[in-house]
Short mmCIF file of C-alpha atoms and ligand atoms in Angstrom, two decimals:
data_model
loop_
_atom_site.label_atom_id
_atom_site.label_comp_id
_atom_site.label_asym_id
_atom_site.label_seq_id
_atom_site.Cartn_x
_atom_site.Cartn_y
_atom_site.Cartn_z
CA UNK U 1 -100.78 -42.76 -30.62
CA UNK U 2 -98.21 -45.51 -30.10
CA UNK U 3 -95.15 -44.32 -28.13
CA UNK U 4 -92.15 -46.08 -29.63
CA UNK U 5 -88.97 -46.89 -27.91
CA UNK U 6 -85.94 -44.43 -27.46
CA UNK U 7 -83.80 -44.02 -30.87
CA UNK U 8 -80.84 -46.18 -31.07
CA UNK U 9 -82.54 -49.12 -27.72
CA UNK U 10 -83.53 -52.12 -29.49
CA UNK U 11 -86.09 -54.60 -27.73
CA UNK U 12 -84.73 -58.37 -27.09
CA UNK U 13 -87.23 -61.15 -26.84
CA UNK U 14 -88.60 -64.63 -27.68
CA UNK U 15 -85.88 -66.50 -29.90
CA UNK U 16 -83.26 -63.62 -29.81
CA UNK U 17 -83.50 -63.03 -26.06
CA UNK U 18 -82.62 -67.10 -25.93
CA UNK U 19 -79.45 -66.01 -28.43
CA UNK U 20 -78.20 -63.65 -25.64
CA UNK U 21 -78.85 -65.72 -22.81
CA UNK U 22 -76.92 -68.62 -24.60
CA UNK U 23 -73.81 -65.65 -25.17
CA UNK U 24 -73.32 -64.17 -21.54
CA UNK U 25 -74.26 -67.65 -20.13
CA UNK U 26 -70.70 -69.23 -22.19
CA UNK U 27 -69.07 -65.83 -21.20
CA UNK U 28 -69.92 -66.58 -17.45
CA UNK U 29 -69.73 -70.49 -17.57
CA UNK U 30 -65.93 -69.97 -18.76
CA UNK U 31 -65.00 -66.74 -16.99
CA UNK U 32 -65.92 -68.85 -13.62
CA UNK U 33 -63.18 -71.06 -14.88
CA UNK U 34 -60.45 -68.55 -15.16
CA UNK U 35 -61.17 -67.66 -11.51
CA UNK U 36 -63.38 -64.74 -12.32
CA UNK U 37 -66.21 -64.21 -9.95
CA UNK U 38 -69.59 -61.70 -10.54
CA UNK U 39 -69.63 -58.07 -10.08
CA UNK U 40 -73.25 -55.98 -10.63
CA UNK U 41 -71.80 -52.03 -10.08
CA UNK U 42 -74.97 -49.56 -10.99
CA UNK U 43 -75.72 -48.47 -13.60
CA UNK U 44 -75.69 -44.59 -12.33
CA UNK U 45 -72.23 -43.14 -11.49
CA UNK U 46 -70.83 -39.46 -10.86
CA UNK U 47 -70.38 -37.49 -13.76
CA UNK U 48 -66.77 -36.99 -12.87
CA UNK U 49 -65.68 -40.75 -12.76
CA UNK U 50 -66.16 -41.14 -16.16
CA UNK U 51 -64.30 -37.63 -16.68
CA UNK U 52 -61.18 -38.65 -14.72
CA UNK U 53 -61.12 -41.80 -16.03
CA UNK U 54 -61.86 -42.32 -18.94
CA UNK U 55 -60.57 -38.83 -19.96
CA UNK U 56 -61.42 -35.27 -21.44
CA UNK U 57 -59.73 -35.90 -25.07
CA UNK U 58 -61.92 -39.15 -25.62
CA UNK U 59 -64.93 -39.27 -27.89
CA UNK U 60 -66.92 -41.05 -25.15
CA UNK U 61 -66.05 -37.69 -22.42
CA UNK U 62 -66.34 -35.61 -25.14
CA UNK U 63 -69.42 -36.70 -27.41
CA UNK U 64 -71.26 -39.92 -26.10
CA UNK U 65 -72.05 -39.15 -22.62
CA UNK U 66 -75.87 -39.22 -21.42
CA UNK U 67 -75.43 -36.55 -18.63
CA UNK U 68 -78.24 -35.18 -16.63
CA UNK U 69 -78.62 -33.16 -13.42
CA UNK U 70 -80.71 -34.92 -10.57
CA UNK U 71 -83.45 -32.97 -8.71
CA UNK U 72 -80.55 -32.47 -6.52
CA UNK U 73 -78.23 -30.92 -8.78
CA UNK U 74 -75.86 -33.49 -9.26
CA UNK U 75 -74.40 -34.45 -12.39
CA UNK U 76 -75.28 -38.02 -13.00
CA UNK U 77 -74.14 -40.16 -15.99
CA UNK U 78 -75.78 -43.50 -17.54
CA UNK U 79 -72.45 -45.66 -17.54
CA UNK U 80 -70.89 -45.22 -21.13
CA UNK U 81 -68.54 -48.36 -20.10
CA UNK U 82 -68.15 -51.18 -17.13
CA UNK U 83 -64.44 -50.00 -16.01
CA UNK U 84 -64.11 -46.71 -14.56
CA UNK U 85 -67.62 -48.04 -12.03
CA UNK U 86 -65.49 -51.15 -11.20
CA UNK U 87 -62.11 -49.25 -10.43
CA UNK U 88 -64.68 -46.83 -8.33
CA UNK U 89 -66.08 -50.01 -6.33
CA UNK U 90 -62.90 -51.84 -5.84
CA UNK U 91 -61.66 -48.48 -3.79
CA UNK U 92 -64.57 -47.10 -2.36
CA UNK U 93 -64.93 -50.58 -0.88
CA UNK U 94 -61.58 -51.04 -0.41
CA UNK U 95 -61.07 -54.24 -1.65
CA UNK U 96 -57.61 -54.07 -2.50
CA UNK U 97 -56.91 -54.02 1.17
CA UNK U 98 -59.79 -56.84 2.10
CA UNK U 99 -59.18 -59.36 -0.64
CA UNK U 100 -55.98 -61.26 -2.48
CA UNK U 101 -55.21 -59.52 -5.54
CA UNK U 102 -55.31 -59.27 -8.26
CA UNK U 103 -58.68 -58.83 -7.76
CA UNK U 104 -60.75 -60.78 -10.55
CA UNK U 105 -64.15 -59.73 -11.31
CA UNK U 106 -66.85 -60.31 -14.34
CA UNK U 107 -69.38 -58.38 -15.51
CA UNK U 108 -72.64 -58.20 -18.08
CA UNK U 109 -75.03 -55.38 -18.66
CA UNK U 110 -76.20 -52.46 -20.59
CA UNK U 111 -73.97 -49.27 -21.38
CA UNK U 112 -75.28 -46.36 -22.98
CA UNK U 113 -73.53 -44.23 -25.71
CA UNK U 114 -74.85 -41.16 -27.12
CA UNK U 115 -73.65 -42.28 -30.83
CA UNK U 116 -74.93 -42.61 -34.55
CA UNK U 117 -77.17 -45.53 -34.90
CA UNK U 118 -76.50 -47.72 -37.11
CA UNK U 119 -76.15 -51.18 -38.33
CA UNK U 120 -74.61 -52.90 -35.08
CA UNK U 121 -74.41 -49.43 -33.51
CA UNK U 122 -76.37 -48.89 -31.04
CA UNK U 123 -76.88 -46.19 -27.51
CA UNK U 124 -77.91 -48.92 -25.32
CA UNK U 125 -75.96 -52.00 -25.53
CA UNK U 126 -74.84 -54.50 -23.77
CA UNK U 127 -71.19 -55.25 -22.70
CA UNK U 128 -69.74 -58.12 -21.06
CA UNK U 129 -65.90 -58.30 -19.43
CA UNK U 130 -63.73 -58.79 -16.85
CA UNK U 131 -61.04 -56.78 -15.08
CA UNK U 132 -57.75 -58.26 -13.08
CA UNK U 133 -56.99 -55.54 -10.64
CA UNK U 134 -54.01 -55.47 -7.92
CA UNK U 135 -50.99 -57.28 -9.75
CA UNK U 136 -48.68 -56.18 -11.81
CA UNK U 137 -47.49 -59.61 -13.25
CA UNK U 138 -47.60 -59.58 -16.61
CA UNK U 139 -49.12 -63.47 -16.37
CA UNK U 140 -52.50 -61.23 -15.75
CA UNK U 141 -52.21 -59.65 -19.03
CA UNK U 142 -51.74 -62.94 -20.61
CA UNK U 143 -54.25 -64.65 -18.80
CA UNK U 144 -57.05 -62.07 -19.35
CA UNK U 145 -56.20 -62.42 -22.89
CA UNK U 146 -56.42 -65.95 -22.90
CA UNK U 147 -59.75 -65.66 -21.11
CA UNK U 148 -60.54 -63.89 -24.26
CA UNK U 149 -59.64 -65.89 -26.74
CA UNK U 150 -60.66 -69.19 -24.55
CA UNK U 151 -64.80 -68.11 -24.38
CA UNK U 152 -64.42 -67.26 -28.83
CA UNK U 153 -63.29 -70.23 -28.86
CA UNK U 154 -66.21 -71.89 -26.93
CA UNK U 155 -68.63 -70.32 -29.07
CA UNK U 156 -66.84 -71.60 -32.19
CA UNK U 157 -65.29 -68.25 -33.56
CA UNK U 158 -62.38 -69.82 -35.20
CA UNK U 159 -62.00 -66.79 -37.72
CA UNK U 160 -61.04 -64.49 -34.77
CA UNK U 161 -57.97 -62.22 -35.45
CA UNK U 162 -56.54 -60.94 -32.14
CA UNK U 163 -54.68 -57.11 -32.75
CA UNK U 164 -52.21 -56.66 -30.26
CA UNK U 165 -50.00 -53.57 -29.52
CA UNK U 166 -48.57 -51.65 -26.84
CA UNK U 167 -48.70 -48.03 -25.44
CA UNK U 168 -45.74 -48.75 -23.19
CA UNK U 169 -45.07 -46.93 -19.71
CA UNK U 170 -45.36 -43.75 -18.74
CA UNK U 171 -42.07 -42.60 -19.84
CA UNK U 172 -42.42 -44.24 -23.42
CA UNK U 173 -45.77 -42.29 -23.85
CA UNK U 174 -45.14 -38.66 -22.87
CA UNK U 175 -41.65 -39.53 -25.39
CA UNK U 176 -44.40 -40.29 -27.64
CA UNK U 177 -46.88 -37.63 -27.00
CA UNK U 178 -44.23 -34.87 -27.63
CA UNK U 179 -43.29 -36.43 -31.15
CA UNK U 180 -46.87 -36.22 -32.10
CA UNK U 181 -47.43 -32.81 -30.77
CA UNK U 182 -44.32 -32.09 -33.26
CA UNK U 183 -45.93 -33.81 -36.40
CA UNK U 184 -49.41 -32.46 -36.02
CA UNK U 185 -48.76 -29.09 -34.95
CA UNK U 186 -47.07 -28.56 -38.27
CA UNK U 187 -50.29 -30.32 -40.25
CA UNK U 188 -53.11 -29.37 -38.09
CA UNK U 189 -54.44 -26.48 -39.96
CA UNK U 190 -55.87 -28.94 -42.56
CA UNK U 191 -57.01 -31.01 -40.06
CA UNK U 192 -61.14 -31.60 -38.66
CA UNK U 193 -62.32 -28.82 -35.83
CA UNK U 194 -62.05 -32.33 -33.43
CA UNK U 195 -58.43 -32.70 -33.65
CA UNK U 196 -57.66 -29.34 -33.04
CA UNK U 197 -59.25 -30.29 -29.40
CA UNK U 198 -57.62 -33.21 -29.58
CA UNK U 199 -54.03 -31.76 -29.92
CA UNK U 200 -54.40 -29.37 -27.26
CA UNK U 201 -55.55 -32.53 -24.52
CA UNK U 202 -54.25 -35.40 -25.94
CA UNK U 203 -52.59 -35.95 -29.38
CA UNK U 204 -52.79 -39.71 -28.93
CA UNK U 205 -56.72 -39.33 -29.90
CA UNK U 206 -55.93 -37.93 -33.18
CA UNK U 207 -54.67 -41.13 -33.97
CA UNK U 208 -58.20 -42.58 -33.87
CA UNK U 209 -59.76 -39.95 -36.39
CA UNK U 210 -62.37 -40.97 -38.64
CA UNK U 211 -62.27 -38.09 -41.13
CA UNK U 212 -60.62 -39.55 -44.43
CA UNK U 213 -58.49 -35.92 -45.12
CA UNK U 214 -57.15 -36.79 -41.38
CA UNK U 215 -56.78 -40.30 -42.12
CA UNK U 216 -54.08 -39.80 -44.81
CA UNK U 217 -52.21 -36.98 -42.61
CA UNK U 218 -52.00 -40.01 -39.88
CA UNK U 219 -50.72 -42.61 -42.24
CA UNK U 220 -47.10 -40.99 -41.60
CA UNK U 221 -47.23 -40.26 -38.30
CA UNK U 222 -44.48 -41.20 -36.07
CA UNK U 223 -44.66 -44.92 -34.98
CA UNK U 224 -45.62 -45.65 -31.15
CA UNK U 225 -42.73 -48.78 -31.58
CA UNK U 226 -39.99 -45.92 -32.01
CA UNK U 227 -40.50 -44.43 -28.88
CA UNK U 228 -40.99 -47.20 -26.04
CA UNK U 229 -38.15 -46.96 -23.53
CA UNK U 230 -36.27 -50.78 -23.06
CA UNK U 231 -38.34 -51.80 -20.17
CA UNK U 232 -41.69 -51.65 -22.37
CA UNK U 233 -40.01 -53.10 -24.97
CA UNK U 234 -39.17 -56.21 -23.09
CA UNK U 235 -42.35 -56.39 -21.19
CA UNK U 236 -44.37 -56.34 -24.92
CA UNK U 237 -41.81 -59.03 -25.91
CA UNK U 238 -41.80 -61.16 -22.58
CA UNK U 239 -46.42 -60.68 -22.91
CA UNK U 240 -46.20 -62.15 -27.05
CA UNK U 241 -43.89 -65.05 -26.06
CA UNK U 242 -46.44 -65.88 -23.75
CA UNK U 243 -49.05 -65.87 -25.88
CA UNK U 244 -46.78 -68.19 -28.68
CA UNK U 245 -46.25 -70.87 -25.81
CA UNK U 246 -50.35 -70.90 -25.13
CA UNK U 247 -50.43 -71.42 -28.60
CA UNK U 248 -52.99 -68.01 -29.61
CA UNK U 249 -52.17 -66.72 -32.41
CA UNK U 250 -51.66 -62.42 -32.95
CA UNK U 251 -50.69 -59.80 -35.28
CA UNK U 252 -48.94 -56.82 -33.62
CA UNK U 253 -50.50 -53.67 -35.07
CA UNK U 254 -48.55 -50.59 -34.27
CA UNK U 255 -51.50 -47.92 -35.44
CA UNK U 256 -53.94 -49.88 -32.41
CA UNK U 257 -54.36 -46.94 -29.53
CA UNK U 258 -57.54 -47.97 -28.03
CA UNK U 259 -60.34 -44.84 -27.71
CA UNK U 260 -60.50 -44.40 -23.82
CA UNK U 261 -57.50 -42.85 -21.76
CA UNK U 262 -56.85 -45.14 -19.47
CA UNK U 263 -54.82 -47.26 -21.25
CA UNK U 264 -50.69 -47.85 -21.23
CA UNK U 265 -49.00 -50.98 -21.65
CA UNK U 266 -50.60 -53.60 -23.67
CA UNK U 267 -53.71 -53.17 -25.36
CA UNK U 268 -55.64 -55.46 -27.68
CA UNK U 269 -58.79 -56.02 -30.36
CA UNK U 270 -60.10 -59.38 -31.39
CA UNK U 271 -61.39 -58.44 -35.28
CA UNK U 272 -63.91 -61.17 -37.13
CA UNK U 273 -64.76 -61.81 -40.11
CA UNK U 274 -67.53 -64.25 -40.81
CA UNK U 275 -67.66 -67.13 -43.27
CA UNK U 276 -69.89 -65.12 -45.36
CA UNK U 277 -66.96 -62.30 -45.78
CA UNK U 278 -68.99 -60.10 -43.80
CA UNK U 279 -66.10 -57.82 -41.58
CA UNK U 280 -67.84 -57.33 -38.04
CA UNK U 281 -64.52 -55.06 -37.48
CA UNK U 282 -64.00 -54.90 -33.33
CA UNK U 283 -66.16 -57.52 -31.88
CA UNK U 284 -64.47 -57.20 -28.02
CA UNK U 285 -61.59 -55.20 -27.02
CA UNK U 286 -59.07 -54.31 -23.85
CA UNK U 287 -55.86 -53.66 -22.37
CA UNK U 288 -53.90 -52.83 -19.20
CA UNK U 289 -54.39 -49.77 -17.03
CA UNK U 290 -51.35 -48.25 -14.89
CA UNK U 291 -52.99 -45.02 -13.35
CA UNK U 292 -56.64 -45.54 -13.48
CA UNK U 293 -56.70 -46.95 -9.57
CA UNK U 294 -54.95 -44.35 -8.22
CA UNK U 295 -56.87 -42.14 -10.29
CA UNK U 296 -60.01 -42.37 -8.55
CA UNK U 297 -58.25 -42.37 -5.05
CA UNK U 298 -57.05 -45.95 -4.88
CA UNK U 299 -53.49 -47.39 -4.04
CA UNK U 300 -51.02 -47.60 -6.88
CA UNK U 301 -51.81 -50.66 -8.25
CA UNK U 302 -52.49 -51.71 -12.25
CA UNK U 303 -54.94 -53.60 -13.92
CA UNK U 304 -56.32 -55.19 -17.13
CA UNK U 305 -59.62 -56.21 -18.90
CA UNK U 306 -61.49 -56.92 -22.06
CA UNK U 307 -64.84 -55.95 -23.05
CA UNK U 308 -67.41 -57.89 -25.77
CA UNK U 309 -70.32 -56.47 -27.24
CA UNK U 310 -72.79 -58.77 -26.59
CA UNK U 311 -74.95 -57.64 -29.79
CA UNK U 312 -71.76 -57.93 -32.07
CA UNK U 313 -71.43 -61.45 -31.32
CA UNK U 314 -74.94 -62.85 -31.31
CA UNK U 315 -74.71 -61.09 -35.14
CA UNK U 316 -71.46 -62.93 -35.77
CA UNK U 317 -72.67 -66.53 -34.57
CA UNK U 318 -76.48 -65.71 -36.27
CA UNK U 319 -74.13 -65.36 -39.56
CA UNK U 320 -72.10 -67.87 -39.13
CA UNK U 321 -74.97 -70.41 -37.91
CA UNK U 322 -73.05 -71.44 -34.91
CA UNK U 323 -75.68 -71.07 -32.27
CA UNK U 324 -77.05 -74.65 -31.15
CA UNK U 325 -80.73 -75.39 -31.65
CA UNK U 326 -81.37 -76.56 -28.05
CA UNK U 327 -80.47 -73.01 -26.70
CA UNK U 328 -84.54 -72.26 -28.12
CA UNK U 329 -87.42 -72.31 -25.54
CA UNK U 330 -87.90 -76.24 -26.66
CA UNK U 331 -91.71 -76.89 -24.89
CA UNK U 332 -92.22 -80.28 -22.85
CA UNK U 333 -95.56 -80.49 -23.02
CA UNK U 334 -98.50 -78.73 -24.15
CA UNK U 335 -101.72 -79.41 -22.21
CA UNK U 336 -105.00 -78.90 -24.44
CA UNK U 337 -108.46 -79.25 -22.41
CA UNK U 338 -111.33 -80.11 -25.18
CA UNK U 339 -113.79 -77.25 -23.46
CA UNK U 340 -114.02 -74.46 -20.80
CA UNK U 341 -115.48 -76.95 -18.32
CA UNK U 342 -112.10 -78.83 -18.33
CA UNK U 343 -109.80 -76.32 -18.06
CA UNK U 344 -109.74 -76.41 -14.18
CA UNK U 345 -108.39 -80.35 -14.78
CA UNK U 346 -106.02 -79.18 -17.01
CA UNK U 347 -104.21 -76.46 -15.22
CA UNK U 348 -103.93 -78.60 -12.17
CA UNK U 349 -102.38 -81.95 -14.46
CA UNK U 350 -100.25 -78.95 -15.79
CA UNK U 351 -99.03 -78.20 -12.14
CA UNK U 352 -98.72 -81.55 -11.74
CA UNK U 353 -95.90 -82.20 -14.41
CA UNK U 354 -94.70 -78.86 -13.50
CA UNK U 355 -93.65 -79.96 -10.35
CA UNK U 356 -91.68 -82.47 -11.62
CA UNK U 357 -89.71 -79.88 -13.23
CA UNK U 358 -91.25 -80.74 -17.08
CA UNK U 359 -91.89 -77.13 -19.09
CA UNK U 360 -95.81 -77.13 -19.46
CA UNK U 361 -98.24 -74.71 -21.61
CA UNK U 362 -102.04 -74.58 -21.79
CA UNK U 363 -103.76 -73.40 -23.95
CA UNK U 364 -106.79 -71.01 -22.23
CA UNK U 365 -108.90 -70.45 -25.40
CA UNK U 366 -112.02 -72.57 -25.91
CA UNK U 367 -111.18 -73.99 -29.79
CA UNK U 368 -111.09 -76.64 -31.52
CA UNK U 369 -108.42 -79.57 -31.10
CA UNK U 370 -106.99 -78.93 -34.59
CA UNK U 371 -106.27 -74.86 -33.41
CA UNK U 372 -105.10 -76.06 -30.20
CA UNK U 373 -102.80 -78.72 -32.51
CA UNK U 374 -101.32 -75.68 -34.10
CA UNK U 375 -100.65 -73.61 -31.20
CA UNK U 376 -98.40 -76.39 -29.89
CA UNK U 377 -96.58 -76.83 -33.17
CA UNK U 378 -95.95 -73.31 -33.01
CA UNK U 379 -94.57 -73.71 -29.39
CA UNK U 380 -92.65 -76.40 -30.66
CA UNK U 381 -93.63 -78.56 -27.69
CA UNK U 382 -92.91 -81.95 -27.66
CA UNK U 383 -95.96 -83.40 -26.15
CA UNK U 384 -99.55 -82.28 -25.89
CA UNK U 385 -101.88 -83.89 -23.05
CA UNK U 386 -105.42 -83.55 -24.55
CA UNK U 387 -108.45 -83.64 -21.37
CA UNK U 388 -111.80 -83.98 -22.20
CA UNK U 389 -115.21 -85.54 -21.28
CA UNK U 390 -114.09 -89.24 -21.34
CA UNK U 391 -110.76 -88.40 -19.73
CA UNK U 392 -112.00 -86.72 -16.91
CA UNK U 393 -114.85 -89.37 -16.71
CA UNK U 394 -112.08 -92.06 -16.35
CA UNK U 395 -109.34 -90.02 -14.52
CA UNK U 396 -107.12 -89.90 -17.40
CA UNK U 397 -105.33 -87.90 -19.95
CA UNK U 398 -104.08 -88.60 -23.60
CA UNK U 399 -100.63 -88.18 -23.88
CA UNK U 400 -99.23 -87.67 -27.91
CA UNK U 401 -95.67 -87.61 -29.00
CA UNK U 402 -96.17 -84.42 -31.18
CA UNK U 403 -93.29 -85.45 -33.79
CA UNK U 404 -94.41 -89.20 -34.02
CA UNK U 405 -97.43 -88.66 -33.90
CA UNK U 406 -98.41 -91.93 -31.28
CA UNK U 407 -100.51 -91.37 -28.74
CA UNK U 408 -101.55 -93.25 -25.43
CA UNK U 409 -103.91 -93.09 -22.73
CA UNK U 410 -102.65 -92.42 -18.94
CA UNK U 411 -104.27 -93.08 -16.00
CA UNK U 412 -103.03 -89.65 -13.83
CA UNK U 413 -102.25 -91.94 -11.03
CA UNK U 414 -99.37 -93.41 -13.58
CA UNK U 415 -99.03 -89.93 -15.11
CA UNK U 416 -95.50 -89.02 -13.44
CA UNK U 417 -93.45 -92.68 -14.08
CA UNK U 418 -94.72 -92.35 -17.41
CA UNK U 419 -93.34 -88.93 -18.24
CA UNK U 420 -90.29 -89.83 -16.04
CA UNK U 421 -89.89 -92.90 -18.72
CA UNK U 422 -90.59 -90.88 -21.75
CA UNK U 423 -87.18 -88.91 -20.90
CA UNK U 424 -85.12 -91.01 -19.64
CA UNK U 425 -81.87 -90.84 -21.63
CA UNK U 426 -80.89 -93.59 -23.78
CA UNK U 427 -78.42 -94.11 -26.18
CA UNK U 428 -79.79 -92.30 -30.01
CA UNK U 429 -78.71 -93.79 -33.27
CA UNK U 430 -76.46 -90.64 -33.02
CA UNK U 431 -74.56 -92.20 -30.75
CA UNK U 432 -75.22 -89.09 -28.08
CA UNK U 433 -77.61 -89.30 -25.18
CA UNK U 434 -80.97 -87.69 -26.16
CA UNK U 435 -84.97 -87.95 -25.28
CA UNK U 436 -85.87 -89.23 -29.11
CA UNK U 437 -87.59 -92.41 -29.47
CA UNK U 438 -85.23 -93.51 -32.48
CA UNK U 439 -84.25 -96.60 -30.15
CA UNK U 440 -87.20 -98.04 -30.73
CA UNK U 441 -88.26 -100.06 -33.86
CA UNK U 442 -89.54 -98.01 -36.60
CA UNK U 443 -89.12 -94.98 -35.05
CA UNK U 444 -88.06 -91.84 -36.80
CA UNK U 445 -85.22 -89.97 -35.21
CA UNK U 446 -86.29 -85.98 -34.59
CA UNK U 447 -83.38 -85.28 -31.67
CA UNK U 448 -81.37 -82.19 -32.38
CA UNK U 449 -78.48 -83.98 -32.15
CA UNK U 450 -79.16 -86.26 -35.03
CA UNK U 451 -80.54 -82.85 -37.16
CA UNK U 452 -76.61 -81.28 -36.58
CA UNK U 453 -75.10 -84.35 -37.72
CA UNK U 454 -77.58 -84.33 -41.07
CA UNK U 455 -76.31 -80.72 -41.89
P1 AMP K 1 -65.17 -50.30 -26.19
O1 AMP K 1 -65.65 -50.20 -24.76
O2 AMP K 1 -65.39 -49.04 -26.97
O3 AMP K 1 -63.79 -50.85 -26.28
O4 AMP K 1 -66.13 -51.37 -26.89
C1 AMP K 1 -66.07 -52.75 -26.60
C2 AMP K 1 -66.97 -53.50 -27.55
O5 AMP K 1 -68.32 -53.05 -27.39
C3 AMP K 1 -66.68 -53.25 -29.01
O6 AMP K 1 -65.67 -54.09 -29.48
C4 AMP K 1 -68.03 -53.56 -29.67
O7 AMP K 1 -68.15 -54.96 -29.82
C5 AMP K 1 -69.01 -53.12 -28.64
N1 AMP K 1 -69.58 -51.78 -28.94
C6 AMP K 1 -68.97 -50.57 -28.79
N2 AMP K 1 -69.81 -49.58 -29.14
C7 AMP K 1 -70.97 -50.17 -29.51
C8 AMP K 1 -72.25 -49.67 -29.96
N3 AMP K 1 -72.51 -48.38 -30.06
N4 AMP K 1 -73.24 -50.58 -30.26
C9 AMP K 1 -73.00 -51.91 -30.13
N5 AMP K 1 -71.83 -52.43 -29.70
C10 AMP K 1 -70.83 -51.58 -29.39
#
């Protein structure tokens, strides 16, 4: 019997494992720019830090949590989010004290949600973000958001709407709290078994309901914007005239709470919808943390983040055709010995180019040339070297361009300059530097560069 993978995992390899690599390696590439340097916390944390953190009343605590006791009795959860694990290593290392803040970290890796598969759903997933700890400058806000917004950009998501709202300070949200506990309380009895709970441990949640009944009852509830004290007020105000002068665009939306408790202040949602009119709904979220530090026994200090889901957006760019053809394994060369006998030859002229950091396959099946011709088409190598009895006779190989089609013979003394020559970058009819041949007279032009400007 074949066992089959865990409900809800999803397996990532040849051409889609290149889609993800091309996605966390922008992420990175531009997080490095903002300043942002790599943080790998495990994967296993303490029951309890999620608990504290990112709270009782949420449907991740509540619901989504895989939770198992060690042979030592512990209670031991799969991360359901990067945070919480972050805030944990920043103070059990004490880096606040060791290092400038804020303290700017990235991160990329799977988080595991005990939720309903579905389309774009999953229980493992992977997230990537940052978090700005230490500082309460509301430039960090800005600049995480921009940090955002800056690596959508780099992958071409033009469409992007960002949701912005805030859950002021501390003061604005018990005000808050209290007016809700008002509204529902009068309401609740028609309300889902869920918000009952929620009500009694945080009305805010209620808010994020997905029952359609409960959905109508919290179309009228009171507005978050009617009960932020001044000071939140002009902090919100002071955060979106910061994001006008960087020129990103927003739409304050007053009904945006965020799912996990640790929010206050600011929080955010970038929303796409692809050229196709598909809506991909949240594809990365975040927002700005006042207590969660000191909540797991660190100073008082604040500090913000954003999250992607890494699946969400290789969907969005697969839909909206905007990953590059280059990010593909692309094969150099493909090395095809004509017979058992001179396979030996082969693997050692493989190691050969190898060394001289060229990709090289071989093929180590005994078939004909026209099977081995297929197997490199399929590879989509670039080159094949065929070996066989007059070759190794002569100390030679034949080298053929696989998209013109030309082939010539090379003495394996000259093998090396002649590969080095074959990609040395010249100027393509596309006006870009490529490894084509288009240069010379009568030759086609197969670059990827030339294929993008076609389409
Ligand atoms: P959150 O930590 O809930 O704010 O989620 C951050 C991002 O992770 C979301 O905007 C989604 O892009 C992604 N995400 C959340 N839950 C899932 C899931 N179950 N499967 C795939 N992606 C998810």
């Amino acid at each position: 019997m074949i066992i089959i993978g865990v409900k809800g995992t999803h397996d990532i390899y040849n051409n889609e494992a290149c889609e993800f690599s091309y996605v966390e390696n922008v992420m990175k590439r531009i997080s490095e720019i903002f300043a942002f340097t790599e943080v790998r916390p495990p994967v296993l944390e303490h029951s309890e830090l999620f608990v504290r953190s990112v709270g009782e009343s949420s449907d991740v605590v509540r619901k989504e949590m895989y939770t198992f006791l060690d042979k030592g009795d512990r209670s031991l959860t799969l991360r359901p989010e990067f945070t919480a694990g972050i805030a944990r290593l920043i103070v059990q290392n004490k880096l606040t004290n060791l290092q400038e803040l804020p303290i700017k970290m990235y991160y990329c890796g799977p988080v595991f949600r005990y939720e309903r598969p579905q389309l774009g759903r999953y229980r493992q997933f992977n997230q990537f973000g940052v978090e700005c700890i230490g500082h309460d400058n509301p430039i960090a806000d800005v600049d995480v958001i921009s940090l955002a917004f800056t690596i959508l950009q780099s992958l071409g998501l033009d469409n992007v709407t960002l949701k912005i709202n805030t859950l002021g300070d501390e003061e604005s949200r018990n005000n808050y709290r209290d007016a809700l506990k008002e509204y529902f309380s009068k309401r609740i009895d028609k309300m889902c078994p869920d918000c009952k709970q929620r009500l009694e441990l945080n009305p805010l949640r209620i808010l994020d309901c997905k029952v359609p009944e409960d959905k109508e009852i919290v179309k009228d509830a009171p507005k978050m914007s009617n009960y932020l004290t001044d000071a939140a007020k002009e902090k919100f105000k002071y955060i979106l005239s910061l994001l006008e002068e960087m020129a990103i665009p927003y739409e304050v939306d007053d009904t945006l709470v965020r799912g996990l408790d640790y929010y206050s202040d600011v929080v955010f949602e970038f929303h796409y919808k692809s050229s196709k009119g598909n809506d991909y709904g949240a594809i990365g979220a975040g927002g700005h943390y006042d207590k969660l530090i000191k909540e797991v026994g660190g100073p008082d200090v604040p500090g913000v983040g954003f999250s992607f889901g890494v699946e969400r957006l290789v969907s969005v760019l697969k839909d909206d055709e905007l990953i590059p053809n280059d990010v593909y394994n692309n094969l150099e060369f493909y090395v095809m010995p004509m017979g058992a006998k001179y396979q030996p030859t082969g693997i050692a002229v493989a190691n050969i180019i190898r060394m001289n950091g060229y990709s090289v396959d071989m093929c180590l099946d005994d078939i004909k040339l026209g099977s081995m011709f297929k197997r490199a088409e399929k590879k989509n190598a670039k080159f094949a070297i065929i070996i066989g009895e007059n070759e190794v006779a002569n100390g030679k190989v034949i080298l053929k361009n696989l998209h013109t089609q030309e082939q010539l013979e090379v003495k394996l003394n000259d093998l090396k300059d002649t590969i080095d020559e074959l990609f040395e970058e010249h100027e393509c009819c596309c006006g870009d530097d490529c490894d084509c041949d288009c240069e010379e007279e009568g030759h086609e032009c197969h670059c990827h560069c030339h294929d993008k400007k076609e389409n």
